C-alpha cells in the first residue's frame, strides 16, 4: 500500500523513538499525549543504558585494502591490493575474470566480520604474511559518518593472532578516532561494536551477502548453514524485523513490560495498605469501647488518690507529736556523744602504739626481704634497657623496608609514566600521518578524474582544440599527471605501512606496561609495647629510696 510504504519509510528514517511516535500519530490523524511521548523517551533511554538498542545505519562500503591474502596472491601474484569503489559510478559493480583469479577471495573480505563464510578455516588461515592486514572503509549515508575497520593479522604464526580496531570520522572532520572504549585490539569489543553498526551476522548473510552455496556462520561456538528457503516462520520474522529496522520495537516492548511488572508490584503493595486501613476503620467501635473503659478506670484512680491523701495528713499529725518527745531526749544524747569521743581518743592512741610495734618488727625481720626486692628492681631495670634496644632495632628495620619499598615503587611508576608518554607521542605521529594520508587521497582522486578525462580526449585541461591526442603538450600533460598519480599511490602505501608499524609499537608499549612488576608492600611483625609498659609499671610501684633507707 503506498500510504503504508511512505509511513514505514518516514518512521524508519526517524532517529529517536519519540520522533517515530509523533510521525505515526501525524500520518494516522491521531493526537498523542505528552505523557506518552515522555514514556517513549524513557523506554528508549533505558534500552540504550542496557545496551539492547542498535543504531540502524545505512552502510555503503567505500574502499578495501588487503595485504597478505592467500587467494589474492594466488590469483594476481600481488601481496597487497587496493579496491577503491568510489572510483566507480553508483549502480551495480561486477567482478569478471577466470576461475582462480581471486574474485571469491576478494568478495569474502568486503565486510567487517571476523569470519570466512564460504570456505573452511578461520579468517587468519586465509592470510600468509606476518604483517597481513585488512583495512575496510565504509560510510553511514544517513549521517555522513565514515568508519574504518582495521584488522592486523599474523598469517605466518601457528596460532594466527589477530588484533581488531574500529575508528570513525564524523562528517566534516578529518580526524579518525576510536569508536568507543570497547575497542582495545581484542575481538569481543570489536564484534560488539560491529553488530551495533552492521546488525547480526545472520542478517548480513541472508540479506546483503548471497552465494551459490549456503553460507556458513559460527553462532554460539557452532558452525551452521544459513538458507533463507529453509528458515522457520519465527526465524523469518526475526530476520525481516531486523532488516527493516523494527527490532527496536521488540526491545522497547520488553522494557515496557518490565516497567509494567514493577508498577503491578507497587499496585499490589498499595492495595495491601488500603485493606489494612479499611480493617482499622472497621475496628473503630471496639477501640471506642476501650476508651470508655479507660475513662472509668481514671475516675476510680482519682477516688483512691483522695483516700491516700487523707491518710497522709493523719500520719503527718502523728509525726509532729513524736518530735516533741525527741527534743526531750537531746540532752541525754549529748552526754552519750561526749563519752563516745573520749573512748575514740583513747582508741587512737592504742592504734598508734600498735603500729609502731609492727614497724619495729618489720625492720628487724625484713632485712633479707629488702635486699631481694632491691635485686629484683635492678633486674627489672636491665630488662627495660634490653626491651628498649629491641624496639629501636625493630623501628629502624621497619623504616628501612618502607624506604626501600617506596624507592622501588617510584622507579616502576616513573617507568610507566615514561612508557605512557612514549605512547602519546606515537599516537600523535599516527594522527599526523593520517592527516597527510587524507590530503594525498584528495589529490589522488582529482588526478584520477583528470587522467580519465585526458584519456577520453578532453582538451580543456591543456587549452587546445580537439582532437589533441597527438599533440605533444597533451602527451606531456598526461604523463605528468600519471607520474604524479603513481607517486601519490606510493606515498599512501608508505603511510599505511607507517601507521601499521606505529600501531605495532603501541602494542609493544602496552605489553611493556602490563609486564611492569610492582613491588609488594612489606609486611611487618608488630612489636608488643605492653611488655615494656608492664615492666616499667612494676619499677614505678617500687619505692626505691624507702628500701635503701631500711
XYZ file of C-alpha atoms in Angstrom:
550
model
C 0.000 0.000 0.000
C 1.566 3.395 -0.993
C 0.500 5.191 2.220
C 1.874 2.411 4.430
C 5.131 2.407 2.414
C 5.590 6.164 2.957
C 4.681 5.835 6.641
C 7.168 2.986 7.197
C 9.951 4.861 5.402
C 9.419 8.064 7.407
C 9.238 6.160 10.695
C 12.378 4.182 9.828
C 14.296 7.362 8.954
C 13.366 8.985 12.289
C 16.236 8.877 14.774
C 14.526 8.671 18.184
C 11.520 6.669 19.397
C 9.787 9.938 20.363
C 10.077 11.148 16.746
C 8.794 7.786 15.426
C 5.682 8.015 17.659
C 4.998 11.620 16.558
C 5.282 10.675 12.851
C 2.998 7.643 13.313
C 0.352 9.775 15.073
C 0.574 12.524 12.429
C 0.205 10.107 9.484
C -2.664 8.312 11.276
C -4.544 11.580 12.048
C -4.322 10.862 15.773
C -3.330 13.008 18.740
C -0.641 11.743 21.079
C -0.431 12.894 24.700
C 2.790 14.429 26.012
C 2.868 11.757 28.743
C 3.049 9.051 26.026
C 5.982 10.857 24.388
C 7.739 11.117 27.763
C 7.265 7.372 28.319
C 8.685 6.646 24.841
C 11.765 8.730 25.624
C 12.162 6.937 28.983
C 11.930 3.478 27.341
C 14.491 4.469 24.709
C 16.880 5.781 27.379
C 16.531 2.540 29.411
C 17.194 0.403 26.301
C 20.317 2.371 25.406
C 21.579 2.231 29.003
C 21.214 -1.579 28.937
C 22.935 -1.793 25.506
C 19.922 -3.518 23.832
C 19.165 -0.867 21.194
C 21.081 -0.805 17.868
C 21.996 2.067 15.566
C 20.199 1.011 12.337
C 22.757 2.571 9.985
C 22.695 2.811 6.165
C 26.073 1.323 5.267
C 27.966 1.694 1.958
C 31.465 0.253 1.517
C 33.967 2.741 0.067
C 37.356 1.060 -0.083
C 39.188 -2.159 0.801
C 42.966 -2.634 1.216
C 44.258 -6.202 1.614
C 47.763 -7.386 2.397
C 48.900 -10.997 2.650
C 45.602 -12.561 1.451
C 46.386 -16.037 0.057
C 43.579 -16.052 -2.537
C 44.589 -12.643 -3.894
C 48.257 -13.598 -4.164
C 47.424 -16.825 -5.998
C 45.084 -15.042 -8.396
C 47.032 -11.842 -9.094
C 50.542 -12.526 -7.821
C 50.336 -9.424 -5.599
C 50.893 -9.308 -1.847
C 48.820 -6.158 -1.467
C 45.905 -4.683 -3.421
C 43.579 -1.678 -3.049
C 39.940 -1.716 -4.230
C 38.560 1.840 -4.344
C 34.814 1.571 -5.007
C 34.413 5.359 -5.082
C 36.150 5.407 -8.440
C 33.008 3.909 -9.956
C 29.626 5.466 -10.590
C 26.656 4.390 -8.394
C 24.994 1.158 -9.521
C 25.816 -2.498 -9.986
C 29.526 -3.428 -9.974
C 30.547 -6.797 -11.445
C 33.811 -8.708 -10.928
C 34.769 -10.536 -14.131
C 37.667 -12.919 -14.520
C 38.672 -16.560 -14.965
C 38.420 -19.124 -12.177
C 41.133 -18.858 -9.559
C 41.754 -15.164 -10.295
C 40.793 -14.049 -6.750
C 37.172 -12.907 -7.221
C 35.726 -15.004 -4.380
C 38.710 -14.223 -2.151
C 38.011 -10.513 -2.657
C 34.255 -10.804 -2.019
C 34.953 -12.746 1.197
C 36.727 -9.672 2.571
C 34.141 -6.994 1.618
C 32.615 -6.968 5.110
C 33.859 -6.212 8.650
C 33.049 -9.573 10.279
C 35.781 -11.884 11.632
C 34.705 -14.896 9.559
C 35.039 -16.544 6.132
C 31.576 -17.642 5.012
C 32.022 -19.996 2.009
C 35.412 -21.571 2.651
C 36.748 -23.701 5.524
C 39.061 -22.370 8.216
C 39.240 -19.217 10.284
C 39.878 -15.731 8.871
C 43.557 -15.917 9.905
C 44.021 -19.155 7.910
C 43.439 -17.224 4.668
C 46.409 -14.849 5.219
C 50.098 -15.778 4.961
C 52.275 -12.772 5.902
C 53.249 -11.840 9.442
C 52.210 -8.214 8.755
C 48.992 -9.101 6.899
C 46.039 -6.779 7.349
C 42.526 -5.976 6.139
C 41.650 -2.265 6.013
C 37.952 -1.662 5.223
C 36.403 1.816 4.806
C 32.628 2.363 4.835
C 30.158 5.197 5.462
C 26.743 5.685 7.047
C 24.957 7.515 4.220
C 22.292 8.825 6.566
C 24.655 10.728 8.899
C 27.751 11.071 6.701
C 29.943 9.411 9.350
C 32.945 7.490 7.965
C 34.123 4.221 9.563
C 37.358 2.267 9.273
C 37.657 -1.399 10.351
C 41.345 -2.348 10.541
C 42.459 -5.925 11.279
C 46.165 -6.631 11.945
C 46.660 -10.354 11.175
C 49.649 -12.599 11.824
C 49.258 -15.072 8.969
C 52.698 -16.594 9.421
C 52.302 -17.768 13.037
C 50.883 -21.128 14.011
C 48.067 -19.671 16.111
C 47.425 -16.771 13.723
C 46.805 -13.900 16.136
C 44.515 -11.028 15.120
C 44.123 -7.508 16.514
C 40.888 -5.628 15.768
C 40.405 -1.851 15.631
C 37.385 0.256 14.669
C 37.548 4.019 14.047
C 35.061 6.657 12.987
C 35.325 10.132 11.488
C 32.344 12.438 11.847
C 31.033 14.347 8.846
C 33.183 17.423 8.210
C 36.055 16.108 10.356
C 39.481 14.917 9.186
C 40.414 13.079 12.382
C 39.999 9.326 12.895
C 39.187 8.377 16.497
C 38.494 5.054 18.235
C 34.733 4.489 18.198
C 34.443 3.529 21.901
C 36.323 2.252 24.948
C 35.410 -1.309 23.914
C 37.967 -1.139 21.092
C 41.277 -2.329 22.604
C 42.511 -4.722 19.934
C 40.556 -7.673 21.336
C 37.881 -9.465 19.314
C 34.990 -9.306 21.821
C 34.688 -5.499 21.941
C 35.188 -5.221 18.162
C 32.427 -7.760 17.387
C 30.029 -5.990 19.768
C 30.519 -2.638 18.013
C 30.280 -4.190 14.502
C 26.988 -5.859 15.432
C 25.684 -2.479 16.583
C 26.621 -0.904 13.224
C 26.031 -3.720 10.714
C 23.476 -5.859 12.522
C 23.846 -9.579 13.186
C 25.895 -11.959 11.032
C 22.727 -13.906 10.130
C 21.050 -10.703 8.854
C 24.089 -9.897 6.689
C 24.261 -13.405 5.206
C 20.532 -13.597 4.451
C 20.141 -10.115 3.014
C 23.350 -8.420 1.794
C 25.572 -11.437 1.063
C 24.484 -14.345 -1.115
C 26.425 -17.195 -2.667
C 25.876 -20.329 -4.762
C 26.367 -22.496 -1.704
C 24.627 -21.678 1.595
C 26.968 -19.567 3.697
C 28.349 -20.997 6.916
C 28.485 -18.952 10.109
C 29.734 -19.583 13.640
C 26.961 -18.933 16.187
C 27.361 -19.827 19.868
C 30.505 -21.835 19.034
C 28.745 -23.980 16.371
C 29.119 -23.802 12.570
C 25.701 -23.749 10.834
C 24.421 -23.166 7.310
C 22.066 -20.230 6.707
C 19.483 -20.839 3.975
C 16.516 -18.450 3.869
C 14.396 -21.003 1.980
C 14.649 -23.426 4.911
C 14.098 -20.852 7.662
C 11.137 -21.259 10.053
C 8.418 -18.607 10.393
C 9.950 -17.385 13.614
C 13.418 -17.091 12.019
C 11.972 -15.211 9.018
C 10.030 -12.862 11.278
C 13.130 -12.058 13.336
C 15.165 -11.563 10.133
C 12.654 -9.199 8.479
C 12.164 -7.191 11.687
C 15.928 -6.621 11.912
C 16.161 -5.959 8.138
C 13.528 -3.172 8.097
C 14.699 -1.726 11.385
C 11.759 -2.822 13.563
C 13.987 -4.604 16.065
C 13.800 -1.589 18.341
C 10.045 -2.229 18.805
C 10.719 -5.605 20.458
C 13.433 -4.042 22.650
C 11.175 -1.192 23.777
C 8.252 -3.610 24.204
C 10.299 -5.762 26.598
C 11.397 -2.689 28.575
C 7.768 -1.501 28.732
C 6.698 -4.946 30.024
C 9.360 -4.828 32.748
C 8.168 -1.343 33.735
C 4.564 -2.649 33.830
C 5.590 -5.534 36.108
C 7.256 -3.076 38.517
C 4.131 -0.886 38.596
C 1.951 -4.002 39.135
C 4.036 -4.969 42.197
C 3.720 -1.407 43.551
C -0.074 -1.568 42.960
C -0.294 -4.805 44.988
C 1.538 -3.063 47.857
C -0.842 -0.078 47.661
C -3.869 -2.418 47.731
C -2.498 -4.098 50.850
C -2.136 -0.700 52.543
C -5.762 0.171 51.616
C -7.031 -3.128 53.049
C -5.101 -2.513 56.294
C -6.645 0.986 56.601
C -10.124 -0.464 55.958
C -9.572 -3.040 58.757
C -8.517 -0.260 61.115
C -11.677 1.691 60.215
C -13.857 -1.357 60.918
C -12.206 -1.747 64.349
C -13.197 1.840 65.318
C -16.238 0.889 67.527
C -14.204 -1.636 69.511
C -11.493 0.988 70.131
C -14.173 3.431 71.364
C -15.321 0.881 73.962
C -11.748 0.531 75.187
C -11.559 4.321 75.553
C -14.701 4.454 77.721
C -13.240 1.700 79.910
C -10.059 3.740 80.400
C -12.084 6.832 81.401
C -13.898 4.753 84.017
C -10.559 3.468 85.367
C -9.335 7.069 85.622
C -12.285 8.047 87.872
C -11.619 5.066 90.181
C -7.951 6.002 90.454
C -8.878 9.618 91.382
C -11.000 8.384 94.307
C -8.170 6.150 95.542
C -5.750 9.128 95.412
C -8.058 11.268 97.633
C -8.238 8.432 100.162
C -4.452 8.069 100.324
C -4.055 11.845 100.657
C -6.325 11.839 103.761
C -4.285 9.073 105.381
C -1.107 11.060 104.702
C -2.432 14.057 106.690
C -3.172 11.784 109.675
C 0.388 10.381 109.611
C 1.814 13.952 109.491
C -0.006 14.811 112.788
C 1.462 11.693 114.414
C 4.998 12.726 113.387
C 4.557 16.174 114.993
C 3.631 14.577 118.323
C 6.699 12.342 118.238
C 9.004 15.334 117.550
C 8.178 16.789 120.980
C 9.347 13.582 122.660
C 12.610 13.618 120.612
C 13.526 17.115 121.867
C 13.358 15.924 125.472
C 15.888 13.191 124.717
C 18.510 15.559 123.117
C 20.270 16.268 126.467
C 20.705 12.548 127.165
C 22.034 12.044 123.603
C 24.613 14.881 124.069
C 26.087 13.218 127.155
C 26.371 9.927 125.335
C 28.218 11.644 122.434
C 30.848 13.222 124.735
C 31.599 9.876 126.305
C 31.927 8.285 122.888
C 34.515 10.947 121.801
C 36.717 10.239 124.842
C 36.650 6.497 124.142
C 37.595 7.156 120.495
C 40.599 9.320 121.557
C 41.950 6.537 123.782
C 41.463 4.003 120.959
C 43.531 6.178 118.512
C 46.479 6.231 120.968
C 46.310 2.446 121.285
C 46.294 2.074 117.429
C 49.393 4.320 117.097
C 51.318 2.277 119.632
C 50.388 -0.970 117.877
C 51.560 0.464 114.520
C 54.959 1.386 115.955
C 55.391 -2.155 117.289
C 54.651 -3.569 113.788
C 57.234 -1.246 112.189
C 59.921 -2.283 114.656
C 59.204 -5.962 113.909
C 59.372 -5.374 110.132
C 62.699 -3.556 110.485
C 64.162 -6.457 112.409
C 62.687 -9.332 110.405
C 62.610 -7.851 106.848
C 66.257 -7.111 106.122
C 66.649 -10.147 103.834
C 63.361 -9.308 102.069
C 64.566 -5.748 101.351
C 67.793 -6.955 99.728
C 65.806 -9.324 97.481
C 63.461 -6.508 96.408
C 66.444 -4.273 95.509
C 67.917 -7.094 93.390
C 64.540 -7.587 91.640
C 64.474 -3.832 90.951
C 67.890 -3.952 89.261
C 66.780 -6.946 87.166
C 63.697 -5.022 86.003
C 65.825 -2.007 85.024
C 68.132 -4.282 82.991
C 65.087 -5.834 81.265
C 63.716 -2.380 80.343
C 67.030 -1.372 78.724
C 67.098 -4.598 76.667
C 63.472 -4.185 75.551
C 64.087 -0.559 74.505
C 67.063 -1.691 72.408
C 64.891 -4.320 70.685
C 62.199 -1.717 69.966
C 64.767 0.675 68.453
C 66.113 -2.121 66.236
C 62.557 -3.002 65.127
C 61.702 0.608 64.245
C 64.970 1.035 62.307
C 64.341 -2.118 60.231
C 60.734 -1.124 59.547
C 61.805 2.312 58.308
C 64.449 0.717 56.074
C 61.940 -1.669 54.468
C 59.391 1.118 53.946
C 62.025 3.340 52.308
C 63.167 0.502 50.040
C 59.559 -0.233 49.043
C 58.880 3.452 48.295
C 62.001 3.707 46.105
C 61.099 0.587 44.087
C 57.522 1.758 43.655
C 58.703 5.183 42.459
C 61.008 3.576 39.869
C 58.159 1.457 38.456
C 55.854 4.500 38.448
C 58.461 6.543 36.557
C 58.892 3.738 34.014
C 55.142 3.512 33.495
C 54.878 7.302 33.037
C 57.710 7.234 30.500
C 56.007 4.436 28.524
C 52.674 6.290 28.547
C 54.403 9.470 27.326
C 56.064 7.464 24.557
C 52.664 6.010 23.607
C 51.155 9.512 23.475
C 53.906 10.662 21.083
C 53.296 7.639 18.843
C 49.557 8.356 18.777
C 50.294 11.970 17.779
C 52.525 10.652 14.956
C 49.638 8.454 13.777
C 47.296 11.448 13.733
C 49.839 13.477 11.743
C 50.345 10.677 9.209
C 46.592 10.211 8.890
C 46.194 13.923 8.086
C 48.837 13.657 5.360
C 47.149 10.469 4.092
C 43.823 12.291 3.736
C 45.432 15.188 1.862
C 47.172 12.818 -0.578
C 43.936 10.869 -1.034
C 42.087 14.065 -2.074
C 44.790 14.923 -4.631
C 44.794 11.325 -5.915
C 41.073 11.455 -6.617
C 41.429 14.744 -8.510
C 44.301 13.316 -10.588
C 42.285 10.162 -11.272
C 39.422 12.214 -12.741
C 41.853 14.346 -14.808
C 43.609 11.253 -16.227
C 40.300 9.658 -17.195
C 39.245 12.917 -18.885
C 42.559 13.184 -20.785
C 42.331 9.538 -21.880
C 38.875 10.282 -23.295
C 40.334 13.187 -25.276
C 39.125 16.124 -23.199
C 41.325 19.049 -24.351
C 40.043 21.666 -21.921
C 42.733 20.645 -19.429
C 45.571 21.827 -21.759
C 43.792 24.692 -23.509
C 43.783 23.205 -27.043
C 41.091 22.384 -29.532
C 40.244 18.729 -30.077
C 41.429 16.319 -31.184
C 44.679 16.667 -29.300
C 45.792 13.101 -28.570
C 48.720 13.500 -30.966
C 49.675 16.867 -29.542
C 52.984 16.979 -27.629
C 51.555 19.143 -24.852
C 48.714 16.643 -24.451
C 51.113 13.713 -24.018
C 53.355 15.667 -21.623
C 50.362 16.685 -19.516
C 49.051 13.114 -19.425
C 52.443 11.652 -18.484
C 52.931 14.328 -15.859
C 49.599 13.545 -14.162
C 50.155 9.790 -14.429
C 53.577 10.147 -12.812
C 52.182 12.274 -10.004
C 49.349 9.737 -9.551
C 51.870 6.899 -9.159
C 53.919 8.941 -6.674
C 50.844 9.637 -4.559
C 49.806 5.970 -4.586
C 53.280 5.035 -3.373
C 53.098 7.710 -0.655
C 49.673 6.442 0.518
C 51.019 2.895 0.630
C 54.011 4.053 2.698
C 51.690 5.972 5.028
C 49.634 2.797 5.609
C 52.777 0.816 6.372
C 53.944 3.533 8.796
C 50.567 3.530 10.571
C 50.636 -0.264 10.921
C 54.169 -0.164 12.326
C 53.221 2.603 14.752
C 50.234 0.590 15.987
C 52.603 -2.343 16.495
C 54.815 -0.011 18.509
C 51.812 0.938 20.657
C 51.127 -2.761 21.187
C 54.716 -3.316 22.306
C 54.439 -0.363 24.712
C 51.201 -1.780 26.179
C 52.927 -5.150 26.667
C 55.777 -3.418 28.489
C 53.309 -1.559 30.718
C 51.495 -4.805 31.549
C 54.826 -6.507 32.259
C 55.862 -3.948 34.879
C 56.224 -5.737 38.202
C 55.019 -3.590 41.080
C 56.729 -4.385 44.399
C 54.722 -5.928 47.193
C 54.148 -3.771 50.241
C 56.331 -5.061 53.094
C 54.630 -6.868 55.971
C 55.927 -6.043 59.480
C 55.585 -8.059 62.664
C 54.043 -5.929 65.407
C 56.189 -5.028 68.425
C 54.422 -5.675 71.758
C 54.756 -2.409 73.714
C 52.654 -3.846 76.528
C 55.698 -5.831 77.752
C 57.785 -2.636 78.196
C 54.871 -0.818 79.843
C 54.284 -3.734 82.240
C 57.952 -3.844 83.361
C 58.090 -0.047 83.721
C 54.925 -0.072 85.864
C 56.494 -2.666 88.180
C 59.549 -0.384 88.598
C 57.342 2.642 89.303
C 55.454 0.788 92.020
C 58.672 0.061 93.971
C 59.734 2.805 96.446
C 63.483 2.545 95.916
C 64.535 5.335 98.389
C 62.469 3.706 101.146
C 64.016 0.292 100.507
C 67.563 1.685 100.605
C 66.821 3.655 103.755
C 65.955 0.429 105.609
